[in-house]
Coordinates of C-alpha atoms in Angstrom, one line a residue:
Chain A
X1 CA -36.6 -52.7 -63.4
X2 CA -35.5 -53.8 -60.0
X3 CA -32.0 -55.1 -59.2
X4 CA -33.4 -58.4 -57.8
X5 CA -37.0 -59.6 -58.4
X6 CA -38.2 -62.6 -56.7
X7 CA -41.7 -63.8 -57.7
X8 CA -43.6 -66.5 -55.9
X9 CA -40.6 -68.5 -54.9
X10 CA -41.3 -71.9 -53.3
X11 CA -38.8 -74.6 -52.3
X12 CA -39.7 -77.6 -50.5
X13 CA -37.5 -80.4 -49.1
X14 CA -39.9 -83.3 -48.8
X15 CA -42.7 -82.1 -46.7
X16 CA -40.8 -79.3 -45.2
X17 CA -41.4 -75.9 -47.0
X18 CA -38.1 -74.0 -46.8
X19 CA -39.5 -71.0 -48.7
X20 CA -43.1 -70.5 -49.2
X21 CA -44.4 -68.4 -52.2
X22 CA -41.9 -65.5 -51.5
X23 CA -42.3 -62.3 -53.5
X24 CA -39.5 -59.7 -53.1
X25 CA -38.4 -56.7 -55.1
X26 CA -35.2 -54.9 -54.4
X27 CA -34.6 -51.5 -55.9
X28 CA -31.3 -50.6 -57.5
X29 CA -28.6 -49.1 -55.4
X30 CA -30.1 -49.9 -52.0
X31 CA -28.8 -52.0 -49.1
X32 CA -31.3 -54.6 -48.3
X33 CA -31.0 -56.5 -44.9
X34 CA -32.6 -60.0 -45.0
X35 CA -33.4 -61.1 -41.5
X36 CA -34.8 -64.3 -40.1
X37 CA -34.1 -67.0 -37.5
X38 CA -32.3 -70.1 -38.3
X39 CA -34.0 -72.2 -40.7
X40 CA -36.2 -69.5 -41.9
X41 CA -35.4 -69.8 -45.5
X42 CA -32.7 -67.1 -45.8
X43 CA -30.0 -69.2 -47.3
X44 CA -32.4 -71.2 -49.5
X45 CA -33.5 -67.9 -51.0
X46 CA -30.1 -66.7 -51.6
X47 CA -28.9 -70.0 -53.1
X48 CA -32.1 -69.9 -55.4
X49 CA -31.0 -66.4 -56.5
X50 CA -27.6 -67.9 -57.6
X51 CA -29.2 -70.9 -59.4
X52 CA -27.5 -73.2 -56.8
X53 CA -31.0 -74.5 -55.7
X54 CA -33.6 -75.3 -58.2
X55 CA -36.8 -73.9 -56.9
X56 CA -40.1 -75.8 -57.2
X57 CA -41.9 -72.8 -58.3
X58 CA -41.3 -69.2 -58.9
X59 CA -39.1 -66.9 -61.0
X60 CA -35.9 -64.9 -60.0
X61 CA -34.4 -62.1 -62.0
X62 CA -31.2 -60.3 -61.4
X63 CA -31.0 -57.1 -63.3
X64 CA -33.7 -58.2 -65.6
X65 CA -32.1 -61.6 -66.3
X66 CA -33.7 -64.8 -65.2
X67 CA -31.2 -66.7 -63.1
X68 CA -32.4 -70.1 -64.5
X69 CA -32.9 -69.1 -68.2
X70 CA -30.0 -66.8 -68.5
X71 CA -27.6 -67.7 -65.7
X72 CA -24.5 -66.6 -67.3
X73 CA -25.7 -63.0 -67.9
X74 CA -27.2 -62.9 -64.4
X75 CA -24.0 -64.1 -62.8
X76 CA -21.9 -61.8 -64.7
X77 CA -23.6 -58.9 -62.8
X78 CA -23.5 -60.4 -59.3
X79 CA -21.0 -61.1 -56.7
X80 CA -21.7 -63.5 -53.8
X81 CA -20.1 -64.0 -50.4
X82 CA -21.3 -67.3 -49.0
X83 CA -21.6 -68.4 -45.4
X84 CA -19.4 -71.1 -44.0
X85 CA -17.3 -71.5 -47.2
X86 CA -13.7 -71.3 -48.0
X87 CA -11.6 -70.7 -51.2
X88 CA -9.2 -73.1 -52.6
X89 CA -6.9 -73.6 -49.8
X90 CA -3.8 -74.9 -51.9
X91 CA -3.8 -71.8 -53.9
X92 CA -2.4 -68.4 -52.8
X93 CA -4.7 -65.4 -52.3
X94 CA -3.6 -64.0 -55.6
X95 CA -4.0 -67.2 -57.5
X96 CA -7.6 -67.6 -56.0
X97 CA -8.7 -64.2 -57.1
X98 CA -6.8 -64.7 -60.5
X99 CA -8.8 -68.0 -61.0
X100 CA -12.1 -66.5 -60.3
X101 CA -11.4 -63.3 -62.4
X102 CA -10.6 -65.7 -65.3
X103 CA -14.3 -66.4 -65.7
X104 CA -15.0 -62.8 -66.8
X105 CA -13.9 -60.9 -69.9
X106 CA -11.4 -58.6 -68.2
X107 CA -8.2 -57.7 -69.9
X108 CA -5.1 -59.1 -68.2
X109 CA -3.7 -55.9 -67.2
X110 CA -7.1 -54.6 -65.9
X111 CA -7.5 -57.9 -64.1
X112 CA -4.2 -57.6 -62.3
X113 CA -5.0 -54.1 -61.3
X114 CA -8.3 -55.2 -60.0
X115 CA -6.9 -58.0 -58.0
X116 CA -4.2 -55.7 -56.5
X117 CA -6.9 -53.1 -55.5
X118 CA -9.1 -55.8 -53.9
X119 CA -6.3 -57.4 -51.9
X120 CA -5.3 -53.9 -50.7
X121 CA -8.9 -53.1 -49.9
X122 CA -9.4 -56.2 -47.7
X123 CA -6.0 -55.9 -46.1
X124 CA -4.4 -59.1 -47.7
X125 CA -1.9 -57.5 -49.9
X126 CA 1.0 -58.4 -47.8
X127 CA 0.0 -62.1 -47.7
X128 CA -1.0 -62.2 -51.4
X129 CA 1.5 -65.2 -52.1
X130 CA 0.7 -67.2 -49.0
X131 CA -1.6 -70.2 -49.4
X132 CA -5.1 -69.9 -48.2
X133 CA -4.8 -72.8 -45.8
X134 CA -2.4 -70.7 -43.8
X135 CA -5.0 -67.9 -43.3
X136 CA -7.2 -67.3 -40.2
X137 CA -11.0 -67.5 -40.4
X138 CA -11.2 -63.8 -40.7
X139 CA -8.6 -63.6 -43.4
X140 CA -10.5 -66.2 -45.4
X141 CA -13.7 -64.3 -45.0
X142 CA -12.0 -61.1 -46.2
X143 CA -10.6 -62.9 -49.3
X144 CA -14.1 -64.4 -49.9
X145 CA -15.4 -60.8 -50.0
X146 CA -12.7 -59.9 -52.4
X147 CA -13.7 -62.7 -54.7
X148 CA -17.2 -61.5 -54.6
X149 CA -16.0 -58.1 -55.9
X150 CA -13.7 -59.4 -58.6
X151 CA -16.0 -58.6 -61.4
X152 CA -17.1 -55.2 -59.9
X153 CA -20.7 -56.6 -59.7
X154 CA -23.8 -54.5 -59.8
X155 CA -25.5 -56.7 -57.3
X156 CA -23.7 -58.0 -54.3
X157 CA -25.3 -60.9 -52.4
X158 CA -23.7 -61.5 -48.9
X159 CA -24.7 -64.3 -46.6
X160 CA -23.7 -63.3 -43.1
X161 CA -20.7 -61.3 -44.3
X162 CA -19.3 -60.5 -40.8
X163 CA -19.6 -64.0 -39.4
X164 CA -16.3 -65.2 -37.9
X165 CA -14.8 -61.6 -38.2
X166 CA -13.2 -59.7 -35.4
X167 CA -14.6 -56.2 -34.7
X168 CA -12.0 -54.6 -36.9
X169 CA -12.8 -57.1 -39.8
X170 CA -16.5 -56.4 -39.2
X171 CA -15.9 -52.8 -39.4
X172 CA -13.9 -53.2 -42.7
X173 CA -16.7 -55.3 -44.3
X174 CA -19.4 -52.9 -43.3
X175 CA -17.3 -49.9 -44.6
X176 CA -16.9 -51.8 -48.0
X177 CA -20.7 -52.5 -48.1
X178 CA -21.4 -48.8 -47.5
X179 CA -18.8 -47.8 -50.2
X180 CA -20.2 -50.1 -52.8
X181 CA -23.7 -48.8 -52.1
X182 CA -22.4 -45.3 -52.6
X183 CA -21.2 -46.3 -56.0
X184 CA -24.8 -47.3 -56.8
X185 CA -24.5 -51.0 -56.4
X186 CA -27.2 -53.0 -54.8
X187 CA -26.4 -55.1 -51.8
X188 CA -28.5 -57.9 -50.6
X189 CA -27.3 -59.2 -47.2
X190 CA -28.5 -61.7 -44.6
X191 CA -27.3 -61.3 -41.0
X192 CA -28.0 -62.4 -37.5
X193 CA -26.5 -59.3 -36.1
X194 CA -29.4 -57.0 -35.8
X195 CA -27.4 -53.8 -35.1
X196 CA -25.5 -54.5 -38.3
X197 CA -28.7 -54.7 -40.2
X198 CA -30.0 -51.5 -38.5
X199 CA -26.7 -49.7 -39.2
X200 CA -26.4 -50.6 -42.9
X201 CA -29.8 -51.3 -44.4
X202 CA -32.1 -49.0 -46.3
X203 CA -34.7 -51.5 -46.5
X204 CA -35.2 -54.6 -44.4
X205 CA -37.2 -58.0 -44.9
X206 CA -38.0 -60.3 -42.2
X207 CA -38.6 -63.9 -43.2
X208 CA -40.1 -66.5 -40.8
X209 CA -40.7 -70.2 -41.7
X210 CA -40.2 -69.4 -45.5
X211 CA -42.7 -66.5 -45.5
X212 CA -42.0 -62.8 -45.7
X213 CA -43.4 -61.3 -42.6
X214 CA -42.4 -57.7 -42.9
X215 CA -40.7 -55.7 -45.6
X216 CA -39.8 -52.0 -46.1
X217 CA -37.5 -49.3 -45.0
X218 CA -36.7 -49.7 -41.2
X219 CA -38.9 -46.7 -40.2
X220 CA -41.8 -47.9 -41.9
X221 CA -41.4 -51.4 -40.5
X222 CA -41.1 -49.9 -37.1
X223 CA -44.4 -47.7 -37.7
X224 CA -46.2 -50.7 -38.9
X225 CA -45.0 -52.6 -35.9
X226 CA -46.2 -49.8 -33.7
X227 CA -49.5 -49.5 -35.3
X228 CA -49.9 -53.2 -34.7
X229 CA -48.4 -53.6 -31.4
X230 CA -49.2 -50.1 -30.0
X231 CA -47.1 -47.1 -29.1
X232 CA -44.8 -46.5 -26.2
X233 CA -44.9 -42.7 -25.3
X234 CA -42.2 -41.6 -22.9
X235 CA -43.2 -38.5 -20.8
X236 CA -41.7 -36.3 -18.4
X237 CA -43.4 -33.5 -16.5
X238 CA -42.1 -30.6 -14.6
X239 CA -44.7 -31.1 -11.6
X240 CA -46.2 -34.3 -10.3
X241 CA -48.1 -36.2 -13.0
X242 CA -51.8 -36.6 -12.4
X243 CA -53.9 -39.5 -13.4
X244 CA -54.1 -39.6 -17.3
X245 CA -57.8 -39.8 -18.3
X246 CA -57.2 -39.5 -22.0
X247 CA -59.0 -41.8 -24.6
X248 CA -56.8 -44.4 -26.2
X249 CA -54.5 -44.9 -23.3
X250 CA -54.1 -48.6 -22.6
X251 CA -52.0 -48.4 -19.5
X252 CA -49.4 -46.3 -17.8
X253 CA -46.2 -47.4 -16.3
X254 CA -44.8 -45.0 -13.9
X255 CA -41.1 -44.6 -13.4
X256 CA -41.4 -42.0 -10.7
X257 CA -43.9 -39.3 -10.0
X258 CA -42.8 -37.1 -12.8
X259 CA -41.8 -39.8 -15.5
X260 CA -43.9 -42.6 -17.1
X261 CA -44.3 -44.7 -20.2
X262 CA -47.7 -44.5 -21.7
X263 CA -48.9 -47.4 -23.8
X264 CA -51.5 -46.4 -26.5
X265 CA -53.1 -47.8 -29.6
X266 CA -52.3 -44.7 -31.5
X267 CA -50.2 -41.8 -31.5
X268 CA -52.2 -39.6 -29.1
X269 CA -49.3 -37.2 -28.1
X270 CA -51.5 -34.1 -28.9
X271 CA -54.3 -35.3 -26.7
X272 CA -52.1 -36.0 -23.8
X273 CA -50.3 -32.7 -24.1
X274 CA -53.9 -30.9 -24.2
X275 CA -55.0 -32.7 -21.2
X276 CA -51.9 -32.0 -19.1
X277 CA -51.8 -28.4 -20.2
X278 CA -55.4 -28.0 -19.2
X279 CA -54.4 -29.4 -15.8
X280 CA -51.6 -26.8 -15.5
X281 CA -48.8 -29.3 -15.9
X282 CA -45.7 -28.3 -17.8
X283 CA -44.4 -30.9 -20.1
X284 CA -40.6 -31.4 -20.1
X285 CA -40.5 -34.1 -22.8
X286 CA -43.1 -36.2 -24.7
X287 CA -41.8 -38.6 -27.3
X288 CA -42.6 -41.8 -28.9
X289 CA -40.2 -44.5 -27.8
X290 CA -39.3 -46.2 -31.1
X291 CA -38.9 -50.0 -30.9
X292 CA -35.5 -51.4 -31.8
X293 CA -35.1 -53.6 -34.7
X294 CA -34.5 -56.3 -32.1
X295 CA -38.0 -55.7 -30.6
X296 CA -39.5 -55.8 -34.1
X297 CA -37.7 -59.0 -35.1
X298 CA -38.3 -60.8 -31.9
X299 CA -41.8 -60.0 -31.8
X300 CA -42.3 -60.8 -35.5
X301 CA -40.5 -64.2 -35.1
X302 CA -41.9 -65.4 -31.9
X303 CA -45.4 -64.1 -32.5
X304 CA -45.4 -66.2 -35.6
X305 CA -43.9 -69.1 -34.1
X306 CA -46.5 -68.9 -31.2
X307 CA -43.9 -68.4 -28.6
X308 CA -44.5 -65.0 -27.4
Chain B
X1 CA -14.5 -73.6 -73.5
X2 CA -12.5 -71.0 -71.6
X3 CA -14.2 -71.8 -68.3
X4 CA -13.7 -75.5 -68.6
X5 CA -10.0 -74.9 -69.4
X6 CA -9.6 -72.6 -66.4
X7 CA -11.2 -75.2 -64.2
X8 CA -9.2 -78.0 -65.8
X9 CA -5.9 -76.1 -65.1
X10 CA -6.7 -75.4 -61.5
X11 CA -7.8 -79.1 -61.1
X12 CA -4.6 -80.3 -62.7
X13 CA -2.5 -77.9 -60.5
X14 CA -4.2 -79.2 -57.3
X15 CA -4.2 -82.8 -58.2
X16 CA -0.5 -83.1 -59.2
X17 CA 0.4 -81.5 -55.8
X18 CA -1.8 -83.8 -54.0
X19 CA -0.1 -86.5 -51.7
X20 CA -2.4 -89.1 -53.5
X21 CA -1.0 -88.2 -56.9
X22 CA 2.7 -88.1 -55.7
X23 CA 2.4 -91.4 -53.9
X24 CA 0.6 -93.1 -56.7
X25 CA 3.1 -91.8 -59.2
X26 CA 6.0 -92.8 -57.1
X27 CA 4.6 -96.4 -56.6
X28 CA 3.8 -96.7 -60.2
X29 CA 7.4 -95.7 -61.2
X30 CA 8.9 -98.1 -58.7
X31 CA 6.8 -101.0 -59.9
X32 CA 7.8 -100.1 -63.6
X33 CA 11.4 -100.0 -62.6
X34 CA 11.1 -103.2 -60.7
X35 CA 9.4 -105.1 -63.6
X36 CA 11.6 -103.5 -66.2
X37 CA 14.8 -104.4 -64.3
X38 CA 13.5 -108.1 -63.7
X39 CA 13.4 -108.5 -67.6
X40 CA 16.5 -106.6 -68.3
X41 CA 18.3 -109.6 -69.7
X42 CA 15.5 -110.6 -72.0
X43 CA 15.3 -107.1 -73.2
X44 CA 19.0 -107.0 -74.0
X45 CA 18.7 -110.4 -75.7
X46 CA 15.8 -109.2 -78.0
X47 CA 17.6 -106.1 -79.0
X48 CA 17.2 -105.4 -82.6
X49 CA 14.8 -108.5 -83.0
X50 CA 11.2 -108.9 -83.7
X51 CA 9.3 -112.1 -83.1
X52 CA 5.5 -113.0 -83.1
X53 CA 4.5 -115.0 -80.2
X54 CA 1.2 -116.0 -78.6
X55 CA 1.0 -113.7 -75.6
X56 CA -1.5 -113.7 -72.7
X57 CA -2.1 -110.3 -71.1
X58 CA -2.3 -110.7 -67.3
X59 CA -5.5 -109.7 -65.6
X60 CA -7.3 -108.9 -68.9
X61 CA -8.5 -112.4 -69.9
X62 CA -7.0 -111.6 -73.4
X63 CA -4.5 -113.4 -75.4
X64 CA -3.3 -113.3 -79.1
X65 CA -0.4 -113.2 -81.5
X66 CA 1.7 -110.1 -80.7
X67 CA 5.0 -108.8 -82.1
X68 CA 7.6 -109.0 -79.4
X69 CA 10.3 -106.3 -79.6
X70 CA 11.9 -104.8 -76.5
X71 CA 9.6 -101.8 -76.5
X72 CA 6.4 -103.8 -77.1
X73 CA 7.6 -106.4 -74.4
X74 CA 8.3 -103.6 -71.9
X75 CA 4.9 -102.0 -72.7
X76 CA 2.9 -105.2 -72.2
X77 CA 5.0 -106.1 -69.2
X78 CA 4.1 -102.9 -67.5
X79 CA 0.4 -103.5 -68.4
X80 CA -0.7 -105.0 -65.1
X81 CA 1.1 -102.2 -63.2
X82 CA -0.9 -99.6 -65.2
X83 CA -4.1 -101.6 -64.8
X84 CA -3.9 -101.4 -61.1
X85 CA -2.3 -98.0 -60.5
X86 CA -4.0 -96.2 -63.4
X87 CA -7.5 -97.4 -62.4
X88 CA -7.0 -96.6 -58.8
X89 CA -5.6 -93.2 -59.5
X90 CA -8.3 -92.5 -62.1
X91 CA -11.1 -93.5 -59.8
X92 CA -9.9 -91.8 -56.8
X93 CA -9.1 -88.5 -58.5
X94 CA -12.7 -88.4 -59.7
X95 CA -14.4 -89.9 -56.6
X96 CA -14.1 -86.9 -54.4
X97 CA -13.8 -84.1 -56.8
X98 CA -17.5 -82.9 -56.8
X99 CA -18.6 -83.9 -53.2
X100 CA -15.5 -82.4 -51.7
X101 CA -16.1 -79.1 -53.2
X102 CA -19.7 -79.2 -51.9
X103 CA -18.5 -80.2 -48.4
X104 CA -16.0 -77.4 -48.4
X105 CA -18.4 -74.9 -49.8
X106 CA -16.1 -74.0 -52.7
X107 CA -18.7 -75.0 -55.2
X108 CA -21.0 -72.2 -54.1
X109 CA -18.3 -69.7 -54.7
X110 CA -17.4 -71.3 -58.0
X111 CA -20.9 -71.5 -59.4
X112 CA -21.7 -68.0 -58.4
X113 CA -19.4 -67.0 -61.2
X114 CA -20.5 -67.1 -64.8
X115 CA -20.2 -70.8 -65.7
X116 CA -22.6 -73.6 -66.1
X117 CA -22.5 -76.8 -64.1
X118 CA -21.6 -78.9 -67.0
X119 CA -18.5 -76.6 -67.4
X120 CA -17.4 -77.8 -63.9
X121 CA -17.7 -81.4 -64.7
X122 CA -16.0 -81.1 -68.0
X123 CA -13.2 -78.9 -66.5
X124 CA -12.7 -81.6 -63.6
X125 CA -12.6 -84.4 -66.2
X126 CA -10.2 -82.6 -68.3
X127 CA -7.9 -81.5 -65.5
X128 CA -7.8 -85.0 -64.0
X129 CA -7.3 -86.6 -67.3
X130 CA -4.3 -84.3 -67.7
X131 CA -2.9 -85.5 -64.5
X132 CA -3.4 -89.3 -65.7
X133 CA -1.7 -88.3 -68.9
X134 CA 1.1 -87.1 -67.1
X135 CA 1.4 -90.2 -65.1
X136 CA 1.2 -92.4 -68.2
X137 CA 3.9 -90.1 -70.0
X138 CA 6.1 -90.3 -67.2
X139 CA 6.1 -93.9 -67.2
X140 CA 6.4 -94.0 -71.1
X141 CA 9.3 -91.7 -71.1
X142 CA 10.9 -93.8 -68.3
X143 CA 10.6 -97.0 -70.4
X144 CA 12.2 -95.3 -73.5
X145 CA 15.0 -93.9 -71.5
X146 CA 15.7 -97.3 -69.8
X147 CA 15.9 -98.9 -73.1
X148 CA 18.1 -96.2 -74.5
X149 CA 20.4 -96.6 -71.4
X150 CA 20.7 -100.1 -72.0
X151 CA 21.8 -99.4 -75.6
X152 CA 18.7 -101.1 -77.1
X153 CA 17.6 -99.6 -80.3
X154 CA 13.9 -98.5 -80.6
X155 CA 12.2 -99.4 -84.0
X156 CA 9.8 -96.9 -85.4
X157 CA 6.8 -99.2 -85.6
X158 CA 7.1 -100.2 -82.1
X159 CA 7.4 -96.6 -81.0
X160 CA 4.4 -95.6 -82.9
X161 CA 2.3 -98.5 -81.7
X162 CA 3.6 -97.8 -78.1
X163 CA 2.4 -94.3 -78.4
X164 CA -1.0 -95.6 -79.5
X165 CA -0.9 -98.0 -76.5
X166 CA -0.2 -95.1 -74.3
X167 CA -3.3 -93.2 -75.7
X168 CA -5.4 -96.3 -75.2
X169 CA -4.1 -96.4 -71.6
X170 CA -5.1 -92.9 -71.1
X171 CA -8.7 -93.6 -72.3
X172 CA -8.7 -96.6 -70.0
X173 CA -7.8 -94.7 -67.0
X174 CA -10.2 -91.9 -68.0
X175 CA -12.9 -94.6 -67.8
X176 CA -12.2 -95.0 -64.2
X177 CA -12.0 -91.2 -63.7
X178 CA -15.5 -91.0 -65.1
X179 CA -16.8 -93.7 -63.0
X180 CA -15.2 -91.8 -59.9
X181 CA -16.9 -88.5 -61.0
X182 CA -20.3 -90.5 -61.0
X183 CA -19.6 -91.8 -57.6
X184 CA -18.7 -88.3 -56.5
X185 CA -22.1 -86.8 -57.7
X186 CA -24.1 -89.6 -56.2
X187 CA -22.5 -90.1 -52.8
X188 CA -22.6 -87.1 -50.4
X189 CA -19.5 -87.6 -48.4
X190 CA -16.1 -87.6 -50.1
X191 CA -14.5 -90.2 -47.7
X192 CA -17.3 -92.6 -48.4
X193 CA -17.2 -92.1 -52.2
X194 CA -13.4 -92.6 -52.3
X195 CA -13.7 -95.8 -50.1
X196 CA -16.4 -97.2 -52.3
X197 CA -14.4 -96.3 -55.5
X198 CA -11.3 -98.1 -54.3
X199 CA -13.3 -101.1 -53.3
X200 CA -15.0 -101.1 -56.7
X201 CA -11.7 -101.1 -58.5
X202 CA -10.5 -103.9 -56.5
X203 CA -13.6 -106.0 -57.2
X204 CA -13.6 -105.1 -60.9
X205 CA -9.9 -105.5 -61.7
X206 CA -8.7 -108.3 -59.3
X207 CA -11.6 -110.1 -58.1
X208 CA -13.9 -110.2 -61.0
X209 CA -11.5 -111.8 -63.4
X210 CA -10.6 -114.4 -60.8
X211 CA -14.3 -115.4 -60.1
X212 CA -15.5 -115.1 -63.6
X213 CA -14.3 -118.6 -64.6
X214 CA -16.3 -120.2 -61.5
X215 CA -19.3 -117.9 -62.4
X216 CA -19.1 -119.1 -66.1
X217 CA -19.1 -122.7 -64.9
X218 CA -22.1 -122.1 -62.7
X219 CA -23.9 -120.6 -65.7
X220 CA -23.1 -123.3 -68.2
X221 CA -24.5 -125.9 -65.9
X222 CA -23.3 -129.1 -64.4
X223 CA -20.1 -130.6 -65.8
X224 CA -20.9 -133.6 -68.1
X225 CA -19.7 -137.1 -67.1
X226 CA -16.9 -138.6 -69.2
X227 CA -16.7 -142.5 -69.3
X228 CA -13.5 -143.5 -67.6
X229 CA -12.3 -145.7 -70.5
X230 CA -11.8 -142.6 -72.5
X231 CA -9.6 -141.1 -69.9
X232 CA -7.2 -144.0 -69.3
X233 CA -3.6 -143.2 -70.0
X234 CA -4.5 -140.0 -71.7
X235 CA -3.5 -136.5 -70.9
X236 CA -6.1 -133.9 -69.8
X237 CA -6.2 -132.2 -73.3
X238 CA -6.8 -135.5 -75.0
X239 CA -9.5 -136.4 -72.4
X240 CA -11.4 -133.3 -73.4
X241 CA -11.0 -134.0 -77.1
X242 CA -12.2 -137.5 -76.6
X243 CA -15.3 -136.5 -74.7
X244 CA -17.6 -134.5 -77.0
X245 CA -19.8 -133.5 -74.3
X246 CA -17.0 -132.2 -72.1
X247 CA -15.6 -130.4 -75.1
X248 CA -18.8 -128.6 -75.7
X249 CA -19.1 -127.8 -72.1
X250 CA -15.8 -126.2 -72.0
X251 CA -16.4 -124.3 -75.2
X252 CA -19.6 -122.9 -73.6
X253 CA -17.9 -122.2 -70.4
X254 CA -15.2 -120.2 -72.2
X255 CA -17.8 -118.3 -74.0
X256 CA -19.5 -117.3 -70.9
X257 CA -16.2 -116.4 -69.3
X258 CA -15.5 -114.1 -72.2
X259 CA -19.0 -112.7 -72.1
X260 CA -18.7 -112.0 -68.3
X261 CA -15.2 -110.3 -68.9
X262 CA -16.5 -108.1 -71.7
X263 CA -18.4 -106.2 -69.0
X264 CA -15.2 -104.8 -67.7
X265 CA -13.0 -102.1 -69.3
X266 CA -10.0 -104.2 -68.6
X267 CA -11.0 -106.9 -71.1
X268 CA -11.4 -104.2 -73.9
X269 CA -8.2 -102.5 -72.9
X270 CA -6.4 -105.8 -73.2
X271 CA -8.1 -106.5 -76.6
X272 CA -7.1 -103.1 -77.8
X273 CA -3.4 -103.5 -76.8
X274 CA -3.4 -106.8 -78.3
X275 CA -4.7 -105.4 -81.7
X276 CA -2.1 -102.5 -81.4
X277 CA 0.8 -105.0 -81.2
X278 CA -0.9 -107.9 -83.2
X279 CA 1.5 -109.7 -85.5
X280 CA 1.4 -112.1 -88.5
X281 CA 3.0 -115.5 -87.8
X282 CA 3.9 -115.9 -91.5
X283 CA 5.7 -112.5 -92.0
X284 CA 6.8 -112.3 -88.3
X285 CA 6.0 -108.7 -88.5
X286 CA 3.3 -106.3 -87.4
X287 CA -0.2 -106.6 -89.1
X288 CA -0.7 -103.2 -90.8
X289 CA -2.1 -100.7 -88.2
X290 CA -5.4 -100.0 -90.0
X291 CA -6.0 -103.6 -90.5
X292 CA -5.2 -104.6 -86.8
X293 CA -7.2 -101.7 -85.4
X294 CA -10.2 -102.6 -87.5
X295 CA -10.5 -105.8 -85.3
X296 CA -10.8 -103.6 -82.3
X297 CA -13.7 -101.3 -83.4
X298 CA -16.2 -103.2 -81.3
X299 CA -13.9 -102.9 -78.2
X300 CA -13.2 -99.4 -78.9
X301 CA -17.0 -98.6 -79.0
X302 CA -17.6 -100.5 -75.8
X303 CA -14.6 -98.7 -74.3
X304 CA -16.0 -95.2 -75.3
X305 CA -19.5 -96.2 -74.0
X306 CA -18.0 -97.2 -70.7
X307 CA -16.3 -93.8 -70.6
X308 CA -19.3 -91.7 -71.6
X309 CA -22.0 -93.4 -69.6
X310 CA -20.7 -92.8 -66.0
X311 CA -19.9 -89.2 -67.1
X312 CA -23.3 -88.7 -68.5
X313 CA -24.7 -90.0 -65.2
X314 CA -22.4 -87.6 -63.3
X315 CA -23.6 -84.7 -65.6
X316 CA -27.3 -85.4 -65.1
X317 CA -27.0 -86.0 -61.4
X318 CA -24.9 -82.8 -60.8
X319 CA -27.1 -80.7 -63.1
X320 CA -30.3 -81.5 -61.2
X321 CA -28.9 -81.5 -57.6
X322 CA -29.4 -78.8 -55.0
X323 CA -26.1 -77.4 -53.9
X324 CA -26.9 -76.4 -50.3

């Protein structure tokens, strides 16, 4: 059983297809980064996972529970941090968490202990009796994260979790996400910050115009990308580098007489090495230049949008 | 029911702290005090007395024989105040309660926790009804306290009937609350729905009863012609009596006017209040409660339908909408 199972999810707004036949399975205990440009369908997918948007077609299960047929069972197991939202501004931080905790069967003493732990975790313990309307955007975002954790969920869904946070706040959120994953929780998060996705994710999905364009562990996605887009092999030799007459080389970009980047269709490092050795050239380094997630993301998005 | 109660308590907590509630309550109490003070002498005069009199309830289009005691007089005198303030507070409490949560994004947070959408509507309805109940209770306690301060004794029958009237008033104000909730689920922007709701109340409570006689006249048709010899040296009433066609026309007009007024909750509210305090001219006392209330079953059913229909609309609309 997967932690999150999305099967053939489709959502249309009039003629516009926000999510187009999306199928996605997220294993338990991993951090899944959901990437896509604005309007790609990330938030629609997330809101469908919570039953806040009623899909035109498809099925979503959280820990085996259908979100539309058994919403209470599914919601009991998840925590959600929305993008651009706030909590009840007229209530204090403590009262907000107490209110949200009241929807779960948690004994009072345990509930209070949990709220105390969470407020300390997000650094809002000292301002627990202050009304949320007096909080900064970052403080509100941290309190939102605390409410998402109030039921100690098995699945954590975070929509742009570090949006509006200062570097310290962002670091705190990332460390909490990592900590939750260590405890065996599944984290599904969307983000625009590619470095954040790269840093946190065990698995990544890229959605463009409602369709899933790439999915898998980051290494695999990068490999697939290289297979599709070609390899960049960085080379440095001890002596002056001769012309590379090796099969599979598309082009060579020389940096200086000893350094170059070789663009190939496949990984032909062995052939290059053999060729240069036969010419009496000593290789200092020969490595594949891995594309960054940004390269993968931009190429995937713009290629599909016909802009690159 | 736990989820609904939690939401209701939060809603109650928020609404009684809102400026809207405080201002409405203060204005309501001021108006009650003003009206109560203006009939102070009459209240003192009527101390310990009960009299059945034909009474017309303002703004409702309803009249009937009612027992007049200091408490019933106070209750019916304050009726127009509660009609305006209760309906405005009721509708405005409901009018932005759903769409504001959607605008602020709190709805996404709330509904990500284990509760159904209908829990939210029920909770909001209950919480705001509690606020309305608080306002009505404060007004009621104020009336009782004022009478006691004047040294006017309160008879048990009037007290019980005033409590029933207070409950009817609560149901009346919750009709507007449910209309407000319907507006809130249909209209996207909270400012727009609040404005529409206020205009709706003004039209329904103040304008509609004023235009309904004219509307009824138009619906009945042209006023019949009465020969002038019938009218000579006769008063208006006699003139109608003497002209059968005119009498028939007036009868039809009144019937149409009543039919038009039955569309409003105000008419049924007035009817129920009349039944609660209805008296027998012969005994100069209250008609037994079971008997007087049995006359109001139709009004009560329409009253409840007017409460449930907008609420059902709000439920259906909210249950099927995408919460982006």
